Amino acid sequence: MTQLAWNAKEATVGELAERSGVAPSALRFYEREGLITSRRTAGNQRRYSRDTLRRVAFIRTSQRLGIPLALIRDVLALLPEDRTPTEEDWARISECWRADLEARIRTLRRLRDNLADCIGCGCLSLDRCALSNPGDELASHGPGPRRLIED
């Protein structure tokens, strides 16, 4: 494939795929789902503006964090369509799920720090559970691993 030139204003689907590390089929899927857009040439070939690279990186990173595509689409819809998004635009949309990301970080830290200990799931299979969750008293707080999901 041809590498995307540093001064190119637009990219073909192959160039965008190569530079972003995302398969062409995924790019077409993102387009069908309204996450990215392209223009069509006279020969009906897709051309993506260069700033689509940032959108694709944002989508992939968000997906890795477990954020559903519907939420990603909603946030991307806040970006301007008539110009390349600025640093301020990206900062504004990043605030949309800062609280959610902070909650995920807290949960991951609890998971990292407590997975070998009693997590309040009710299995009572660890000796420690008899001390920290005797008789599965955490069941009164609701289902699941209460120590991992409660703040």
Tab-separated table of N, CA and C in Angstrom, residues 20-149:
chain	number	residue	atom	x	y	z
A	20	SER	N	-3.775	4.435	10.329
A	20	SER	CA	-4.509	4.324	11.598
A	20	SER	C	-4.359	2.956	12.248
A	21	GLY	N	-3.977	1.951	11.452
A	21	GLY	CA	-3.893	0.594	11.994
A	21	GLY	C	-5.248	-0.084	12.107
A	22	VAL	N	-6.229	0.448	11.405
A	22	VAL	CA	-7.592	-0.083	11.433
A	22	VAL	C	-7.915	-0.656	10.052
A	23	ALA	N	-8.496	-1.825	10.030
A	23	ALA	CA	-8.814	-2.476	8.757
A	23	ALA	C	-9.790	-1.641	7.931
A	24	PRO	N	-9.659	-1.694	6.595
A	24	PRO	CA	-10.608	-0.976	5.737
A	24	PRO	C	-12.065	-1.335	6.034
A	25	SER	N	-12.318	-2.586	6.343
A	25	SER	CA	-13.695	-2.992	6.654
A	25	SER	C	-14.204	-2.291	7.915
A	26	ALA	N	-13.328	-2.084	8.890
A	26	ALA	CA	-13.724	-1.367	10.101
A	26	ALA	C	-14.007	0.100	9.786
A	27	LEU	N	-13.202	0.693	8.901
A	27	LEU	CA	-13.436	2.084	8.510
A	27	LEU	C	-14.780	2.223	7.811
A	28	ARG	N	-15.102	1.286	6.933
A	28	ARG	CA	-16.403	1.326	6.258
A	28	ARG	C	-17.534	1.140	7.271
A	29	PHE	N	-17.316	0.262	8.254
A	29	PHE	CA	-18.308	0.072	9.324
A	29	PHE	C	-18.496	1.364	10.111
A	30	TYR	N	-17.404	2.017	10.500
A	30	TYR	CA	-17.496	3.288	11.229
A	30	TYR	C	-18.281	4.319	10.413
A	31	GLU	N	-18.060	4.303	9.118
A	31	GLU	CA	-18.779	5.250	8.261
A	31	GLU	C	-20.269	4.915	8.216
A	32	ARG	N	-20.606	3.645	8.063
A	32	ARG	CA	-22.017	3.237	8.066
A	32	ARG	C	-22.700	3.610	9.375
A	33	GLU	N	-21.933	3.526	10.467
A	33	GLU	CA	-22.483	3.822	11.800
A	33	GLU	C	-22.498	5.321	12.116
A	34	GLY	N	-22.021	6.151	11.198
A	34	GLY	CA	-22.045	7.593	11.392
A	34	GLY	C	-20.952	8.129	12.296
A	35	LEU	N	-19.877	7.366	12.482
A	35	LEU	CA	-18.769	7.803	13.332
A	35	LEU	C	-17.750	8.642	12.567
A	36	ILE	N	-17.591	8.349	11.281
A	36	ILE	CA	-16.702	9.123	10.410
A	36	ILE	C	-17.436	9.366	9.098
A	37	THR	N	-16.928	10.306	8.317
A	37	THR	CA	-17.531	10.590	7.019
A	37	THR	C	-16.441	10.641	5.952
A	38	SER	N	-16.869	10.499	4.717
A	38	SER	CA	-15.962	10.629	3.584
A	38	SER	C	-16.705	11.354	2.476
A	39	ARG	N	-15.951	11.789	1.511
A	39	ARG	CA	-16.567	12.298	0.285
A	39	ARG	C	-16.281	11.259	-0.790
A	40	ARG	N	-17.034	11.304	-1.862
A	40	ARG	CA	-16.835	10.370	-2.973
A	40	ARG	C	-16.261	11.111	-4.173
A	41	THR	N	-15.299	10.474	-4.825
A	41	THR	CA	-14.725	11.034	-6.045
A	41	THR	C	-15.694	10.774	-7.204
A	42	ALA	N	-15.369	11.310	-8.373
A	42	ALA	CA	-16.182	11.060	-9.570
A	42	ALA	C	-16.246	9.560	-9.871
A	43	GLY	N	-15.205	8.824	-9.487
A	43	GLY	CA	-15.170	7.378	-9.685
A	43	GLY	C	-15.770	6.605	-8.513
A	44	ASN	N	-16.458	7.300	-7.602
A	44	ASN	CA	-17.142	6.727	-6.435
A	44	ASN	C	-16.181	6.118	-5.404
A	45	GLN	N	-14.959	6.627	-5.341
A	45	GLN	CA	-14.009	6.164	-4.329
A	45	GLN	C	-14.086	7.076	-3.107
A	46	ARG	N	-13.899	6.474	-1.944
A	46	ARG	CA	-13.923	7.245	-0.704
A	46	ARG	C	-12.659	8.077	-0.551
A	47	ARG	N	-12.834	9.279	-0.031
A	47	ARG	CA	-11.724	10.133	0.366
A	47	ARG	C	-12.051	10.698	1.735
A	48	TYR	N	-11.124	10.488	2.666
A	48	TYR	CA	-11.296	10.949	4.039
A	48	TYR	C	-10.401	12.156	4.283
A	49	SER	N	-10.925	13.160	4.974
A	49	SER	CA	-10.073	14.284	5.350
A	49	SER	C	-9.051	13.795	6.363
A	50	ARG	N	-7.926	14.440	6.402
A	50	ARG	CA	-6.821	13.998	7.249
A	50	ARG	C	-7.211	13.936	8.732
A	51	ASP	N	-8.092	14.852	9.174
A	51	ASP	CA	-8.467	14.847	10.593
A	51	ASP	C	-9.276	13.608	10.969
A	52	THR	N	-9.685	12.813	9.989
A	52	THR	CA	-10.375	11.552	10.287
A	52	THR	C	-9.453	10.614	11.063
A	53	LEU	N	-8.135	10.760	10.868
A	53	LEU	CA	-7.175	9.942	11.630
A	53	LEU	C	-7.392	10.108	13.130
A	54	ARG	N	-7.593	11.343	13.570
A	54	ARG	CA	-7.793	11.594	15.000
A	54	ARG	C	-9.112	10.992	15.468
A	55	ARG	N	-10.146	11.112	14.650
A	55	ARG	CA	-11.441	10.526	15.009
A	55	ARG	C	-11.321	9.012	15.157
A	56	VAL	N	-10.615	8.383	14.224
A	56	VAL	CA	-10.446	6.926	14.291
A	56	VAL	C	-9.660	6.547	15.549
A	57	ALA	N	-8.610	7.290	15.855
A	57	ALA	CA	-7.837	7.016	17.072
A	57	ALA	C	-8.721	7.185	18.311
A	58	PHE	N	-9.554	8.210	18.309
A	58	PHE	CA	-10.476	8.458	19.419
A	58	PHE	C	-11.471	7.297	19.565
A	59	ILE	N	-12.002	6.836	18.439
A	59	ILE	CA	-12.953	5.716	18.447
A	59	ILE	C	-12.288	4.469	19.009
A	60	ARG	N	-11.104	4.137	18.493
A	60	ARG	CA	-10.409	2.917	18.936
A	60	ARG	C	-10.047	2.974	20.419
A	61	THR	N	-9.554	4.099	20.862
A	61	THR	CA	-9.192	4.244	22.270
A	61	THR	C	-10.436	4.141	23.140
A	62	SER	N	-11.503	4.782	22.723
A	62	SER	CA	-12.752	4.733	23.481
A	62	SER	C	-13.287	3.306	23.557
A	63	GLN	N	-13.214	2.586	22.447
A	63	GLN	CA	-13.655	1.190	22.440
A	63	GLN	C	-12.827	0.348	23.404
A	64	ARG	N	-11.526	0.580	23.428
A	64	ARG	CA	-10.655	-0.173	24.349
A	64	ARG	C	-11.024	0.082	25.799
A	65	LEU	N	-11.571	1.251	26.078
A	65	LEU	CA	-12.003	1.588	27.430
A	65	LEU	C	-13.384	1.035	27.737
A	66	GLY	N	-14.007	0.396	26.738
A	66	GLY	CA	-15.310	-0.211	26.952
A	66	GLY	C	-16.480	0.729	26.717
A	67	ILE	N	-16.239	1.860	26.081
A	67	ILE	CA	-17.314	2.814	25.826
A	67	ILE	C	-18.070	2.348	24.587
A	68	PRO	N	-19.382	2.215	24.692
A	68	PRO	CA	-20.180	1.732	23.562
A	68	PRO	C	-20.148	2.692	22.367
A	69	LEU	N	-20.267	2.126	21.177
A	69	LEU	CA	-20.231	2.932	19.955
A	69	LEU	C	-21.318	4.009	19.944
A	70	ALA	N	-22.472	3.722	20.501
A	70	ALA	CA	-23.551	4.721	20.521
A	70	ALA	C	-23.112	5.971	21.287
A	71	LEU	N	-22.417	5.788	22.404
A	71	LEU	CA	-21.933	6.939	23.172
A	71	LEU	C	-20.811	7.661	22.439
A	72	ILE	N	-19.957	6.894	21.784
A	72	ILE	CA	-18.876	7.495	21.002
A	72	ILE	C	-19.476	8.352	19.891
A	73	ARG	N	-20.502	7.821	19.205
A	73	ARG	CA	-21.167	8.557	18.131
A	73	ARG	C	-21.776	9.855	18.671
A	74	ASP	N	-22.434	9.788	19.827
A	74	ASP	CA	-23.047	10.980	20.414
A	74	ASP	C	-22.016	12.064	20.692
A	75	VAL	N	-20.866	11.661	21.219
A	75	VAL	CA	-19.824	12.639	21.542
A	75	VAL	C	-19.194	13.195	20.263
A	76	LEU	N	-18.922	12.335	19.295
A	76	LEU	CA	-18.339	12.810	18.036
A	76	LEU	C	-19.286	13.765	17.304
A	77	ALA	N	-20.586	13.605	17.510
A	77	ALA	CA	-21.557	14.498	16.872
A	77	ALA	C	-21.425	15.932	17.386
A	78	LEU	N	-20.758	16.107	18.519
A	78	LEU	CA	-20.552	17.442	19.080
A	78	LEU	C	-19.413	18.194	18.389
A	79	LEU	N	-18.619	17.484	17.598
A	79	LEU	CA	-17.526	18.131	16.871
A	79	LEU	C	-18.073	18.869	15.651
A	80	PRO	N	-17.413	19.944	15.244
A	80	PRO	CA	-17.887	20.692	14.071
A	80	PRO	C	-17.724	19.874	12.793
A	81	GLU	N	-18.683	20.028	11.890
A	81	GLU	CA	-18.616	19.326	10.602
A	81	GLU	C	-18.016	20.198	9.514
A	82	ASP	N	-18.012	21.518	9.730
A	82	ASP	CA	-17.591	22.436	8.675
A	82	ASP	C	-16.120	22.815	8.744
A	83	ARG	N	-15.388	22.254	9.723
A	83	ARG	CA	-13.968	22.576	9.857
A	83	ARG	C	-13.267	21.477	10.639
A	84	THR	N	-11.945	21.501	10.593
A	84	THR	CA	-11.151	20.557	11.367
A	84	THR	C	-11.296	20.909	12.846
A	85	PRO	N	-11.575	19.924	13.696
A	85	PRO	CA	-11.701	20.211	15.131
A	85	PRO	C	-10.400	20.765	15.709
A	86	THR	N	-10.555	21.701	16.611
A	86	THR	CA	-9.411	22.323	17.269
A	86	THR	C	-9.101	21.597	18.578
A	87	GLU	N	-8.010	21.983	19.193
A	87	GLU	CA	-7.654	21.438	20.507
A	87	GLU	C	-8.777	21.708	21.508
A	88	GLU	N	-9.388	22.885	21.425
A	88	GLU	CA	-10.489	23.230	22.332
A	88	GLU	C	-11.697	22.335	22.098
A	89	ASP	N	-11.977	22.009	20.834
A	89	ASP	CA	-13.083	21.091	20.519
A	89	ASP	C	-12.842	19.729	21.162
A	90	TRP	N	-11.613	19.224	21.006
A	90	TRP	CA	-11.296	17.910	21.570
A	90	TRP	C	-11.338	17.942	23.097
A	91	ALA	N	-10.887	19.034	23.695
A	91	ALA	CA	-10.933	19.163	25.156
A	91	ALA	C	-12.382	19.169	25.633
A	92	ARG	N	-13.238	19.860	24.901
A	92	ARG	CA	-14.652	19.945	25.281
A	92	ARG	C	-15.316	18.569	25.250
A	93	ILE	N	-15.075	17.804	24.195
A	93	ILE	CA	-15.740	16.500	24.142
A	93	ILE	C	-15.118	15.495	25.112
A	94	SER	N	-13.836	15.698	25.441
A	94	SER	CA	-13.214	14.767	26.394
A	94	SER	C	-13.843	14.904	27.780
A	95	GLU	N	-14.418	16.065	28.065
A	95	GLU	CA	-15.093	16.275	29.349
A	95	GLU	C	-16.394	15.482	29.453
A	96	CYS	N	-16.946	15.058	28.317
A	96	CYS	CA	-18.238	14.383	28.313
A	96	CYS	C	-18.251	13.107	29.153
A	97	TRP	N	-17.125	12.426	29.191
A	97	TRP	CA	-17.131	11.210	29.998
A	97	TRP	C	-15.980	11.132	30.996
A	98	ARG	N	-15.497	12.277	31.399
A	98	ARG	CA	-14.447	12.314	32.425
A	98	ARG	C	-14.909	11.611	33.704
A	99	ALA	N	-16.125	11.892	34.162
A	99	ALA	CA	-16.635	11.265	35.391
A	99	ALA	C	-16.722	9.751	35.235
A	100	ASP	N	-17.186	9.299	34.070
A	100	ASP	CA	-17.276	7.867	33.815
A	100	ASP	C	-15.895	7.224	33.819
A	101	LEU	N	-14.911	7.878	33.194
A	101	LEU	CA	-13.552	7.341	33.171
A	101	LEU	C	-12.952	7.294	34.575
A	102	GLU	N	-13.205	8.321	35.372
A	102	GLU	CA	-12.711	8.322	36.754
A	102	GLU	C	-13.320	7.157	37.539
A	103	ALA	N	-14.602	6.892	37.341
A	103	ALA	CA	-15.252	5.757	38.014
A	103	ALA	C	-14.645	4.435	37.545
A	104	ARG	N	-14.356	4.323	36.267
A	104	ARG	CA	-13.727	3.099	35.742
A	104	ARG	C	-12.332	2.908	36.339
A	105	ILE	N	-11.590	3.998	36.476
A	105	ILE	CA	-10.249	3.923	37.064
A	105	ILE	C	-10.338	3.444	38.510
A	106	ARG	N	-11.284	3.989	39.268
A	106	ARG	CA	-11.454	3.545	40.666
A	106	ARG	C	-11.786	2.061	40.719
A	107	THR	N	-12.667	1.605	39.831
A	107	THR	CA	-13.051	0.190	39.803
A	107	THR	C	-11.857	-0.685	39.439
A	108	LEU	N	-11.072	-0.272	38.464
A	108	LEU	CA	-9.894	-1.046	38.071
A	108	LEU	C	-8.868	-1.110	39.199
A	109	ARG	N	-8.717	-0.015	39.926
A	109	ARG	CA	-7.789	-0.029	41.062
A	109	ARG	C	-8.273	-0.999	42.139
A	110	ARG	N	-9.572	-0.963	42.415
A	110	ARG	CA	-10.119	-1.907	43.410
A	110	ARG	C	-9.917	-3.343	42.937
A	111	LEU	N	-10.145	-3.588	41.670
A	111	LEU	CA	-9.940	-4.926	41.120
A	111	LEU	C	-8.486	-5.349	41.278
A	112	ARG	N	-7.563	-4.460	40.897
A	112	ARG	CA	-6.132	-4.760	41.012
A	112	ARG	C	-5.742	-5.048	42.466
A	113	ASP	N	-6.232	-4.254	43.383
A	113	ASP	CA	-5.806	-4.339	44.775
A	113	ASP	C	-6.528	-5.419	45.574
A	114	ASN	N	-7.706	-5.848	45.114
A	114	ASN	CA	-8.512	-6.740	45.947
A	114	ASN	C	-8.888	-8.062	45.307
A	115	LEU	N	-8.454	-8.324	44.107
A	115	LEU	CA	-8.901	-9.541	43.430
A	115	LEU	C	-8.484	-10.805	44.173
A	116	ALA	N	-7.335	-10.794	44.825
A	116	ALA	CA	-6.882	-11.971	45.561
A	116	ALA	C	-7.542	-12.059	46.939
A	117	ASP	N	-8.269	-11.033	47.321
A	117	ASP	CA	-8.932	-10.979	48.622
A	117	ASP	C	-10.431	-11.201	48.421
A	118	CYS	N	-11.193	-11.138	49.475
A	118	CYS	CA	-12.645	-11.257	49.368
A	118	CYS	C	-13.193	-10.035	48.640
A	119	ILE	N	-13.951	-10.264	47.584
A	119	ILE	CA	-14.538	-9.164	46.819
A	119	ILE	C	-16.034	-9.039	47.072
A	120	GLY	N	-16.569	-9.864	47.948
A	120	GLY	CA	-17.979	-9.764	48.307
A	120	GLY	C	-18.923	-10.370	47.305
A	121	CYS	N	-18.470	-11.397	46.581
A	121	CYS	CA	-19.310	-12.003	45.545
A	121	CYS	C	-20.245	-13.077	46.095
A	122	GLY	N	-20.003	-13.507	47.321
A	122	GLY	CA	-20.865	-14.514	47.927
A	122	GLY	C	-20.386	-15.937	47.780
A	123	CYS	N	-19.249	-16.160	47.146
A	123	CYS	CA	-18.783	-17.536	46.937
A	123	CYS	C	-18.258	-18.153	48.236
A	124	LEU	N	-17.721	-17.303	49.123
A	124	LEU	CA	-17.194	-17.735	50.422
A	124	LEU	C	-16.145	-18.835	50.290
A	125	SER	N	-15.405	-18.832	49.165
A	125	SER	CA	-14.420	-19.885	48.919
A	125	SER	C	-13.043	-19.575	49.503
A	126	LEU	N	-12.801	-18.342	49.929
A	126	LEU	CA	-11.519	-17.977	50.510
A	126	LEU	C	-11.641	-17.927	52.026
A	127	ASP	N	-10.581	-18.317	52.704
A	127	ASP	CA	-10.601	-18.244	54.171
A	127	ASP	C	-10.891	-16.827	54.639
A	128	ARG	N	-10.369	-15.864	53.915
A	128	ARG	CA	-10.546	-14.454	54.281
A	128	ARG	C	-12.019	-14.035	54.253
A	129	CYS	N	-12.831	-14.669	53.405
A	129	CYS	CA	-14.249	-14.310	53.299
A	129	CYS	C	-14.972	-14.494	54.639
A	130	ALA	N	-14.573	-15.507	55.385
A	130	ALA	CA	-15.226	-15.747	56.671
A	130	ALA	C	-15.020	-14.572	57.621
A	131	LEU	N	-13.927	-13.818	57.451
A	131	LEU	CA	-13.661	-12.662	58.311
A	131	LEU	C	-14.259	-11.377	57.746
A	132	SER	N	-14.126	-11.171	56.442
A	132	SER	CA	-14.553	-9.900	55.879
A	132	SER	C	-15.976	-9.909	55.321
A	133	ASN	N	-16.562	-11.078	55.122
A	133	ASN	CA	-17.941	-11.188	54.637
A	133	ASN	C	-18.605	-12.408	55.273
A	134	PRO	N	-18.629	-12.454	56.611
A	134	PRO	CA	-19.180	-13.647	57.276
A	134	PRO	C	-20.649	-13.852	56.915
A	135	GLY	N	-20.969	-15.108	56.604
A	135	GLY	CA	-22.348	-15.445	56.265
A	135	GLY	C	-22.876	-14.705	55.050
A	136	ASP	N	-21.972	-14.208	54.217
A	136	ASP	CA	-22.328	-13.438	53.017
A	136	ASP	C	-23.244	-12.262	53.356
A	137	GLU	N	-22.849	-11.516	54.370
A	137	GLU	CA	-23.648	-10.351	54.761
A	137	GLU	C	-23.729	-9.290	53.662
A	138	LEU	N	-22.773	-9.288	52.745
A	138	LEU	CA	-22.803	-8.312	51.662
A	138	LEU	C	-23.918	-8.571	50.644
A	139	ALA	N	-24.545	-9.742	50.723
A	139	ALA	CA	-25.672	-10.030	49.829
A	139	ALA	C	-26.803	-9.024	50.039
A	140	SER	N	-26.895	-8.462	51.234
A	140	SER	CA	-27.948	-7.482	51.513
A	140	SER	C	-27.719	-6.169	50.753
A	141	HIS	N	-26.520	-5.978	50.220
A	141	HIS	CA	-26.208	-4.775	49.443
A	141	HIS	C	-26.585	-4.926	47.966
A	142	GLY	N	-26.899	-6.154	47.550
A	142	GLY	CA	-27.261	-6.406	46.160
A	142	GLY	C	-26.407	-7.502	45.555
A	143	PRO	N	-26.666	-7.836	44.295
A	143	PRO	CA	-25.948	-8.930	43.636
A	143	PRO	C	-24.541	-8.510	43.197
A	144	GLY	N	-23.728	-9.517	42.927
A	144	GLY	CA	-22.399	-9.282	42.343
A	144	GLY	C	-21.314	-9.031	43.375
A	145	PRO	N	-20.114	-8.744	42.895
A	145	PRO	CA	-18.954	-8.526	43.759
A	145	PRO	C	-19.017	-7.123	44.402
A	146	ARG	N	-19.722	-7.019	45.515
A	146	ARG	CA	-20.056	-5.737	46.128
A	146	ARG	C	-18.822	-4.867	46.419
A	147	ARG	N	-17.733	-5.468	46.839
A	147	ARG	CA	-16.541	-4.665	47.161
A	147	ARG	C	-15.886	-4.077	45.929
A	148	LEU	N	-16.124	-4.652	44.783
A	148	LEU	CA	-15.552	-4.102	43.550
A	148	LEU	C	-16.457	-3.064	42.908
A	149	ILE	N	-17.770	-3.195	43.089
A	149	ILE	CA	-18.674	-2.295	42.373
A	149	ILE	C	-19.239	-1.171	43.230
